[in-house]
Short mmCIF file of C-alpha atoms and ligand atoms in Angstrom, two decimals:
data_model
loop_
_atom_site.label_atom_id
_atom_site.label_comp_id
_atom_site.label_asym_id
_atom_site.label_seq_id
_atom_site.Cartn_x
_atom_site.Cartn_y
_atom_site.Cartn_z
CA UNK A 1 0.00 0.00 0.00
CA UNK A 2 1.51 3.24 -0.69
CA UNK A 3 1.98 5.44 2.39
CA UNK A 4 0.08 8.56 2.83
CA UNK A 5 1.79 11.98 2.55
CA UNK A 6 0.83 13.90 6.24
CA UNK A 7 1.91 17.15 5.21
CA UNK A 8 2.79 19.70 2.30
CA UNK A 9 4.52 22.72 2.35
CA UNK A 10 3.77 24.96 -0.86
CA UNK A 11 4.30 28.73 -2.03
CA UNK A 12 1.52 30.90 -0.97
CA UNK A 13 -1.34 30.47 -3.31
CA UNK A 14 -3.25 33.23 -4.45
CA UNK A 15 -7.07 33.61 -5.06
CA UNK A 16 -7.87 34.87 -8.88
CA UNK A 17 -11.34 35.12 -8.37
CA UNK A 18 -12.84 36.03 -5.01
CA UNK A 19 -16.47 37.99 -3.36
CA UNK A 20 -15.44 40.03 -0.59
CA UNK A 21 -18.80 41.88 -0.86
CA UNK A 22 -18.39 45.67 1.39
CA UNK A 23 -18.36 47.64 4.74
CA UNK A 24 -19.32 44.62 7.42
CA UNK A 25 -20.10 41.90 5.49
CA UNK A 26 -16.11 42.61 3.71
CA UNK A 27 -15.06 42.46 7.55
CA UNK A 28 -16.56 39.45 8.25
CA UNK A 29 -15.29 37.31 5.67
CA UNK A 30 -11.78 38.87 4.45
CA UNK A 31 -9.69 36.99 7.09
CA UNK A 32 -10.63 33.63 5.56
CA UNK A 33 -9.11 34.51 2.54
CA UNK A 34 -5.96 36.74 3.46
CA UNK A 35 -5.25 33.67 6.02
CA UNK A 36 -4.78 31.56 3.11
CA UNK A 37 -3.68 33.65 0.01
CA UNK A 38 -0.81 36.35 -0.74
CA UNK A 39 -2.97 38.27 -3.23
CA UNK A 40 -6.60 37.83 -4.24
CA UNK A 41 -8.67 39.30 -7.29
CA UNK A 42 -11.71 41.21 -6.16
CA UNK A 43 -14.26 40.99 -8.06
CA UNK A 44 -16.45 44.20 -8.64
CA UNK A 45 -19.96 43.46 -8.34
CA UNK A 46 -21.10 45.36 -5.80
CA UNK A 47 -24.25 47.63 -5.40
CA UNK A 48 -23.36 49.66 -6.90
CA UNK A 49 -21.02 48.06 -9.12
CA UNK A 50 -17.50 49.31 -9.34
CA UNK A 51 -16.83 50.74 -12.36
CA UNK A 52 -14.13 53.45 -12.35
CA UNK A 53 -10.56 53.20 -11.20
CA UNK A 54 -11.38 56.05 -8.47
CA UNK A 55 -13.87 53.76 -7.20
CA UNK A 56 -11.60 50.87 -7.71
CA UNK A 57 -9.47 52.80 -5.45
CA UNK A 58 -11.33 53.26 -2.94
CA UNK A 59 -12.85 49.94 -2.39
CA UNK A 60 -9.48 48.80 -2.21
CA UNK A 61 -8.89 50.72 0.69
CA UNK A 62 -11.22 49.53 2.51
CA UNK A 63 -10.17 46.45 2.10
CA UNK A 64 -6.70 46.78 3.13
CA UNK A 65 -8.26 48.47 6.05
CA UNK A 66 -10.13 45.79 7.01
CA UNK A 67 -7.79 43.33 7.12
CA UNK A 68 -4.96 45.83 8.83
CA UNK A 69 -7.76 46.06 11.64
CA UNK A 70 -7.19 42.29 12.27
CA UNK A 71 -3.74 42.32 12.98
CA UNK A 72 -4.21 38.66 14.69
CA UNK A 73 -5.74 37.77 10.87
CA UNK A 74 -2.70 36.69 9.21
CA UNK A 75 0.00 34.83 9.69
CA UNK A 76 3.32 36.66 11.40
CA UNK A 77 5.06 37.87 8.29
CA UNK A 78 2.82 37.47 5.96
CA UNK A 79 1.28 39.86 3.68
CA UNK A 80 -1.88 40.36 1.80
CA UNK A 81 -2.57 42.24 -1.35
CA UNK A 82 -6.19 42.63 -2.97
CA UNK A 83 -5.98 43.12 -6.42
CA UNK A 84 -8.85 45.14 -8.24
CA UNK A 85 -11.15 44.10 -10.65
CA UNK A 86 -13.44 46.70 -12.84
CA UNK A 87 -17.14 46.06 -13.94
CA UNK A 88 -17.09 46.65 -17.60
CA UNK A 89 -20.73 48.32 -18.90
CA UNK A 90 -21.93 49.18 -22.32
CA UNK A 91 -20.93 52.78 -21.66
CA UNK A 92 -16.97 51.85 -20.25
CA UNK A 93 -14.88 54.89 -21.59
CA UNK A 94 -11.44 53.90 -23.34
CA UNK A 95 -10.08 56.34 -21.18
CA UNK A 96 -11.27 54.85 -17.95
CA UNK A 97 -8.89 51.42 -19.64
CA UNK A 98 -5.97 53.38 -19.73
CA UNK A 99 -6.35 54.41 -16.03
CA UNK A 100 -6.97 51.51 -15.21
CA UNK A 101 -3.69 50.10 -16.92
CA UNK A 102 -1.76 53.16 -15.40
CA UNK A 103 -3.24 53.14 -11.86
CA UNK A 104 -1.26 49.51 -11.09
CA UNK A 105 -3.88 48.27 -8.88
CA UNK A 106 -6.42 47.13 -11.19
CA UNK A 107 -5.43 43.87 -13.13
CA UNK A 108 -8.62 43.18 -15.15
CA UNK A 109 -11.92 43.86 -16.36
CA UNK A 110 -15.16 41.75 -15.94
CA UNK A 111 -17.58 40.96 -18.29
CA UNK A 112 -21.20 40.03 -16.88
CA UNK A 113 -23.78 39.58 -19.26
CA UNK A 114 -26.70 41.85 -17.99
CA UNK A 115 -29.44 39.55 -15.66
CA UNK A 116 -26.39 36.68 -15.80
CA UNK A 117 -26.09 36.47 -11.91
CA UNK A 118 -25.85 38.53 -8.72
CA UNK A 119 -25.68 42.02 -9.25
CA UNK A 120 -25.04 41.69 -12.97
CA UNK A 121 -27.68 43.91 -14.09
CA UNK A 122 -25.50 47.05 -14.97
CA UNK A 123 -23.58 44.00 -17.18
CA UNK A 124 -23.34 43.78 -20.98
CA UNK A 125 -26.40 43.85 -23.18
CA UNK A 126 -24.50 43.27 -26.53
CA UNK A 127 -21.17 42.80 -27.09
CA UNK A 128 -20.78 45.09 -29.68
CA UNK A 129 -21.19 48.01 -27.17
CA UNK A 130 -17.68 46.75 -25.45
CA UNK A 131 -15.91 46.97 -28.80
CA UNK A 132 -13.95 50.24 -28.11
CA UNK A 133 -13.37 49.12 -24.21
CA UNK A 134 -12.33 45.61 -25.82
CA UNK A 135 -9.81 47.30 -27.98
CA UNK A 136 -8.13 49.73 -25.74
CA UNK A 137 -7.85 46.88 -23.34
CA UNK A 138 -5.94 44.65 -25.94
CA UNK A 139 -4.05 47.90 -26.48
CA UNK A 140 -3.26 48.62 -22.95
CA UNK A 141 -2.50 44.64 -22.30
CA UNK A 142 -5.40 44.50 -19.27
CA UNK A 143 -7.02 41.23 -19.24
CA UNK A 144 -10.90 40.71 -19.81
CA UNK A 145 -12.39 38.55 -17.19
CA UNK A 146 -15.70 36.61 -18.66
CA UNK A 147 -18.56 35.50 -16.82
CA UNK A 148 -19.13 32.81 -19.33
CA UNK A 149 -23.16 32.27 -19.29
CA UNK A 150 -25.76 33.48 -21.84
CA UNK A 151 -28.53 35.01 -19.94
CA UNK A 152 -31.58 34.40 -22.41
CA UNK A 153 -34.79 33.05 -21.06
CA UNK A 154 -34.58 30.70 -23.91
CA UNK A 155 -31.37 29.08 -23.16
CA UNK A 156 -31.31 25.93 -21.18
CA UNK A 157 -29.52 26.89 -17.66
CA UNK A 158 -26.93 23.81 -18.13
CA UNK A 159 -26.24 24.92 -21.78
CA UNK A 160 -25.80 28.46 -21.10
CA UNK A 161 -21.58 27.97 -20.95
CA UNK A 162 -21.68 26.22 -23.95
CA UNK A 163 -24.01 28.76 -25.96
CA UNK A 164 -21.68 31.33 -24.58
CA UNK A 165 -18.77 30.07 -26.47
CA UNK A 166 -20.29 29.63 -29.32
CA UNK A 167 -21.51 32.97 -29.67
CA UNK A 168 -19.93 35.54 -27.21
CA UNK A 169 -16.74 33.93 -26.61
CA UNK A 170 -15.43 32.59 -30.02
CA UNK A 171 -16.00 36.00 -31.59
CA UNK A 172 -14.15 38.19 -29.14
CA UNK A 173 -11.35 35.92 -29.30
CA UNK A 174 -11.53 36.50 -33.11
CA UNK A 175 -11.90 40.46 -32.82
CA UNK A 176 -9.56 40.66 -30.41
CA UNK A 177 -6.66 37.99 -30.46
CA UNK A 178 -4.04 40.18 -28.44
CA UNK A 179 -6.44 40.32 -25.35
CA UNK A 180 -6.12 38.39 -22.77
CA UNK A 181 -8.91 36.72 -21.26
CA UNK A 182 -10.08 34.15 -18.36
CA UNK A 183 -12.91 32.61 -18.72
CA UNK A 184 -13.89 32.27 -15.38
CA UNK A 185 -15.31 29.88 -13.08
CA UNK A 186 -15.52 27.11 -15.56
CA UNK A 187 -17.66 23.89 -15.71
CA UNK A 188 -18.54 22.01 -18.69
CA UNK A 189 -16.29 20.14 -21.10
CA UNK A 190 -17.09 22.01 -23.53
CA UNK A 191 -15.32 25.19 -21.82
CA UNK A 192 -12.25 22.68 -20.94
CA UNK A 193 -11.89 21.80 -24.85
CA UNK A 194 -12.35 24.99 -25.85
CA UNK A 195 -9.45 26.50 -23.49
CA UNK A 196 -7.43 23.50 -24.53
CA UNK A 197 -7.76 24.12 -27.78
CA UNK A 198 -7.20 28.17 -27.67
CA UNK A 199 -4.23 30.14 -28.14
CA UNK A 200 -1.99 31.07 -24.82
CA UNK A 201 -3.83 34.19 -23.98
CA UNK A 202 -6.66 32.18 -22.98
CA UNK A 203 -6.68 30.79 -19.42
CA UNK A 204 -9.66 29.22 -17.05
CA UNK A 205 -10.03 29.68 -13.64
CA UNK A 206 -11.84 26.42 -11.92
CA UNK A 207 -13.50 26.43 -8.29
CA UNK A 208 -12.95 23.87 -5.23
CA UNK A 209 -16.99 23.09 -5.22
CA UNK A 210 -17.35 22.92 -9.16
CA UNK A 211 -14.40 20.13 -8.70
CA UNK A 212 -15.74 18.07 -5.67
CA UNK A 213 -19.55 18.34 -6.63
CA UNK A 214 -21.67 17.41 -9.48
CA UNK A 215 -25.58 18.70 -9.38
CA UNK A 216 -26.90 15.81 -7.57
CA UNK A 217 -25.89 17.54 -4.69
CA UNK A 218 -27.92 20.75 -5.32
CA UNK A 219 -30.73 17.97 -4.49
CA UNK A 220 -29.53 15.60 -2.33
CA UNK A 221 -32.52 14.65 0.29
CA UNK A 222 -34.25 17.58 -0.81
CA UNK A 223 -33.35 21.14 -2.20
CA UNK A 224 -29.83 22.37 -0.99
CA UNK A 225 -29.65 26.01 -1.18
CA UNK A 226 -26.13 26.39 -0.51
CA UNK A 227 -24.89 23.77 -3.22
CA UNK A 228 -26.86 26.45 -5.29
CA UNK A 229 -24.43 28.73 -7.56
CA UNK A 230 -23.91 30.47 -10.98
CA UNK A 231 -22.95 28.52 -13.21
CA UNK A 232 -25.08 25.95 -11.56
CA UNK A 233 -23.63 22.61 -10.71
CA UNK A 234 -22.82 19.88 -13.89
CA UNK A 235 -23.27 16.49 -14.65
CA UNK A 236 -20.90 14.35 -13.36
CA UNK A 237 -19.12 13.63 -16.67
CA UNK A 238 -18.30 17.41 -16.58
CA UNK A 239 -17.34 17.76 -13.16
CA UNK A 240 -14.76 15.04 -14.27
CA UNK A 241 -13.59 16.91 -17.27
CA UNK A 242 -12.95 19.72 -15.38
CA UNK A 243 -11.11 17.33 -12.60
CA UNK A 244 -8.84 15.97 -15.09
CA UNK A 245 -7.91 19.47 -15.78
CA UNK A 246 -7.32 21.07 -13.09
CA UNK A 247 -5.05 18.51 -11.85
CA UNK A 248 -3.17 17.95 -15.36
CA UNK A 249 -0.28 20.40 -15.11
CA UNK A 250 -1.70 22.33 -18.17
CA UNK A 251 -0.43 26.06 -17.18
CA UNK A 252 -3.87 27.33 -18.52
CA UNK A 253 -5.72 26.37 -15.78
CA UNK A 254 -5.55 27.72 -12.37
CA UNK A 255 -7.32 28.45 -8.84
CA UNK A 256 -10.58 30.60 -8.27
CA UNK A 257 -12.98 29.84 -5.79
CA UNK A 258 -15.62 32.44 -6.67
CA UNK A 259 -16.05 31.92 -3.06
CA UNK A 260 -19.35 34.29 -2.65
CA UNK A 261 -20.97 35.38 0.57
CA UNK A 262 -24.67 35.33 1.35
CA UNK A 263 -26.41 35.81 4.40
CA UNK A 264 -28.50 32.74 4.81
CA UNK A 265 -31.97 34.14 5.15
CA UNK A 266 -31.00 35.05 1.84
CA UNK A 267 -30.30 31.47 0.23
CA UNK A 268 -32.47 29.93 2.17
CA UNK A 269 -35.87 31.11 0.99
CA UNK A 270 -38.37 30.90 -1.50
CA UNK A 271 -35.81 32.75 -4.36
CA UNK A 272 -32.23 31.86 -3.08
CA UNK A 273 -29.24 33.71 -4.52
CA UNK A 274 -26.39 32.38 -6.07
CA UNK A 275 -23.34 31.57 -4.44
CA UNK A 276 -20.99 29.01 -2.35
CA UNK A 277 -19.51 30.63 0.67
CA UNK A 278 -15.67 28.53 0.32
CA UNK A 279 -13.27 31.70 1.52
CA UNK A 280 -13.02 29.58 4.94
CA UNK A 281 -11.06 26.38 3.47
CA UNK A 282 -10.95 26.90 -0.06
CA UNK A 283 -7.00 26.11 0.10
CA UNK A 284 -7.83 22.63 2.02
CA UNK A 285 -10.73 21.87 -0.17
CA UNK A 286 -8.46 21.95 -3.22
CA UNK A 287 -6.36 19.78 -1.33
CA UNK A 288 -8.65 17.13 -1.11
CA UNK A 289 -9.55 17.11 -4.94
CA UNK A 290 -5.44 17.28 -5.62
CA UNK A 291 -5.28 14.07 -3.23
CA UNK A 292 -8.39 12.28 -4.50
CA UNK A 293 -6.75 12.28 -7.90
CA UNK A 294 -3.31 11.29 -6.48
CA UNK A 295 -1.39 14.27 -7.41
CA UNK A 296 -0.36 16.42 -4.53
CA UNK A 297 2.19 17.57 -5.70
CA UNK A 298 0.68 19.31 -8.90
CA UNK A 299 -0.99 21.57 -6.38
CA UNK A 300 1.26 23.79 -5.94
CA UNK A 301 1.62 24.84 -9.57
CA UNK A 302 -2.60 24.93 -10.09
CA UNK A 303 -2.83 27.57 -6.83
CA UNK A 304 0.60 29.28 -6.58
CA UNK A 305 2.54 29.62 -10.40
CA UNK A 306 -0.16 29.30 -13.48
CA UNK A 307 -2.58 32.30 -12.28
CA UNK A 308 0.66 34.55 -11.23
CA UNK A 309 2.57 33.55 -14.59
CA UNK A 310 -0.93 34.35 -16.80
CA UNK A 311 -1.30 37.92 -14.88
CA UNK A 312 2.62 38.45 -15.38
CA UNK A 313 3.06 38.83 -11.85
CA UNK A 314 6.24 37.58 -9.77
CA UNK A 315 5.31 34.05 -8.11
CA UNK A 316 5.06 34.45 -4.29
CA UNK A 317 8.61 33.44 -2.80
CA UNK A 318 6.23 32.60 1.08
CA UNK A 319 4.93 29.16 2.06
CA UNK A 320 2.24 27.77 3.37
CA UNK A 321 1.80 24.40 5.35
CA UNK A 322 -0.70 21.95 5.15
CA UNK A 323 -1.55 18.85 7.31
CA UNK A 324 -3.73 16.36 6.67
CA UNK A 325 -5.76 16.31 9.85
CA UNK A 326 -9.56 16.40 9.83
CA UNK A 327 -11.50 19.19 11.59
CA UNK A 328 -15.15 20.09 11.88
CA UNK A 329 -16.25 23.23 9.95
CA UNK A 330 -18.99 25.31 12.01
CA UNK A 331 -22.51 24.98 11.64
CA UNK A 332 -22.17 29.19 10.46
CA UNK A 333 -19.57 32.11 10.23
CA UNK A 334 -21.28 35.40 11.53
CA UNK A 335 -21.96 37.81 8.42
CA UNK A 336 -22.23 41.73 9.17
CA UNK A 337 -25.24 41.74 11.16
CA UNK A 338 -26.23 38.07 10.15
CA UNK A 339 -24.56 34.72 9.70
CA UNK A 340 -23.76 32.37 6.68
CA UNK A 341 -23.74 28.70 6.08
CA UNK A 342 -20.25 27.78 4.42
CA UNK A 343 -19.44 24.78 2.44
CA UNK A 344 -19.67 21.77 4.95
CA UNK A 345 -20.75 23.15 7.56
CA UNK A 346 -21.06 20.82 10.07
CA UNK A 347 -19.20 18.74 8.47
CA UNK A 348 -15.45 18.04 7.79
CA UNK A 349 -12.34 18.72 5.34
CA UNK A 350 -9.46 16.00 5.44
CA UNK A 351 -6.94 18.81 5.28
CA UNK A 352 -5.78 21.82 7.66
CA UNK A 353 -3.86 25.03 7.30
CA UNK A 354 -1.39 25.06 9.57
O1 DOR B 1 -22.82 32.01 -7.72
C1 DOR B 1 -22.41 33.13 -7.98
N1 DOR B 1 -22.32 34.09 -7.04
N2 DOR B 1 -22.04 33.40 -9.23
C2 DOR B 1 -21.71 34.64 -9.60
O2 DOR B 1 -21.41 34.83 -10.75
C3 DOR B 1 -21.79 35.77 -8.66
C4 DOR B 1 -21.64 35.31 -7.30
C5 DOR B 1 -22.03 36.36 -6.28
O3 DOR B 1 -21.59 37.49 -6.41
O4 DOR B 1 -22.76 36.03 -5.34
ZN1 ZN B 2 -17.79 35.19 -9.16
#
């Protein structure tokens, strides 16, 4: 029998896709993630939605603020650096691209299809709108973040990543074949085959839950809010697609939890939103999909190297340590004035930070 590694030490990872939400609700959960990663990509869908660099700004100060307030929050020595995101609308100015590009802070631009998901209804309402922000940003070398999902009532919710490629996706890349872009949170084959078979300035970020989860457990026993998320949950055969993957070395692919707060009165009720809460082991949780498939040791690459070498940012020289040594995740986390139910709660996860 082979014997079971106990521990691994890796470079710190970083988080390329990440809902710190604002004001208490950002206090509440922004330890969980600066605990675990050296930098972390914000993304800017707040109410309302951030879509200027001076905004940008000062979001990120409050962040930084919030987690200098904790000074018992990270780890002695180690650092944490949010890195912004802007919300890209029909009406984003060329100018506000260059800003961006200048300011040093902001490393990409999101793309929400208007009525896609939370807070996505200042999103895009037809890509032809996003031309001249498209072009200045494939000018100015600032990466295009895609929330891959058509939003049409017509569309089949488990087809909408795949009609997305076929007709948002492909032709940007065609337009615009010096931008880079991540196609984000990713979870049908068809998205794996399609990043597989693009050019290197296409990469894929994949989450913890879209890897351990197929959407039998959006319905296991009965309706499970908190399984519930955008993109929803695949097939199994997909889940294993994107498995094979994320744990395959390819350089393409790396680590985004999309972990996204809620408080739970607000998933659990008669019109839930979307959203997996992960922030609180999302490093462990990829652990146990890395070890499930055997390969430890490509971990370190998939969290720490591929997202850092795709945003042509220096790889982070800190470790971390993980053990494997069970522990119970609580039944809640408290959430501004509320609480919210994290991924298994209650329950446990095979591997600790240490
Ligand atoms: O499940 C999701 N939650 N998907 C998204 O795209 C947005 C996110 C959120 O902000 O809650
Ligand atoms: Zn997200």
């Amino acid at each position: 029998m082979q014997t079971q590694i106990s521990s691994l030490t890796i470079a710190r990872p970083d988080d390329w896709h990440v809902h710190f939400r604002d004001g208490a609700a950002l206090r509440s959960v922004v330890g969980h993630t600066a605990r675990r990663f050296a930098r972390a990509l914000v993304m800017p869908n707040l109410k309302p939605p951030v879509t200027s660099v001076e905004a940008a700004r000062e979001y990120r100060t409050r962040i930084v603020d919030a987690v200098t307030a904790h000074p018992g929050l990270l780890q002695a020595g180690a650092g944490f650096t949010p890195l912004m995101s802007l919300y890209l609308t029909d009406n984003t100015a060329p100018q506000e691209i260059a800003l961006a590009k200048q300011s040093g802070f902001v490393h990409a631009v999101k793309y929400y299809p208007a009525g896609a998901t939370t807070h996505s209804d200042a999103g895009i309402t037809r890509l032809e709108r996003v031309y001249p922000a498209l072009e200045a940003m494939q000018r100015h070398d600032l990466p295009l973040l895609v929330h891959g999902e058509v939003a049409d009532a017509e569309v089949d919710i488990y087809d909408r990543e795949a009609v997305f490629i076929d007709t948002v996706l492909s032709q940007i890349l065609r337009r615009f074949p010096g931008l880079r872009v991540v196609f984000e949170h990713i979870t049908t084959r068809e998205a794996v085959q399609f990043v597989q078979g693009a050019g290197a300035k296409l990469g894929a970020t994949i989450t913890a839950h879209h890897l351990l989860y197929n959407r039998n457990a959006i319905f296991q026993g009965g309706i499970r809010p908190h399984y519930y998320c955008l993109p929803v949950l695949k097939r199994e055969e997909h889940r294993s697609v994107l498995l094979a993957a994320a744990t395959g070395g390819d350089p393409k692919f790396f680590l985004g939890t999309d972990s996204a707060p809620h408080a739970r009165g607000t998933k659990e009720t008669a019109c839930g939103c979307a959203g997996v809460y992960t922030a609180h082991a999302a490093l462990e949780l990829y652990a146990e999909v890395f070890d499930g498939a055997g390969v430890l040791d490509r971990l370190e690459p998939f969290a720490a190297f591929h997202g850092a070498d795709f945003y042509g940012l220096s790889r982070n020289v800190e470790k971390v340590r993980l053990e494997r040594s069970a522990w119970k995740v609580p039944d809640a986390y408290p959430f501004a004035d509320a609480s919210l139910v994290p991924l298994r709660a209650g329950d446990s996860v095979a591997w600790k930070l240490v």
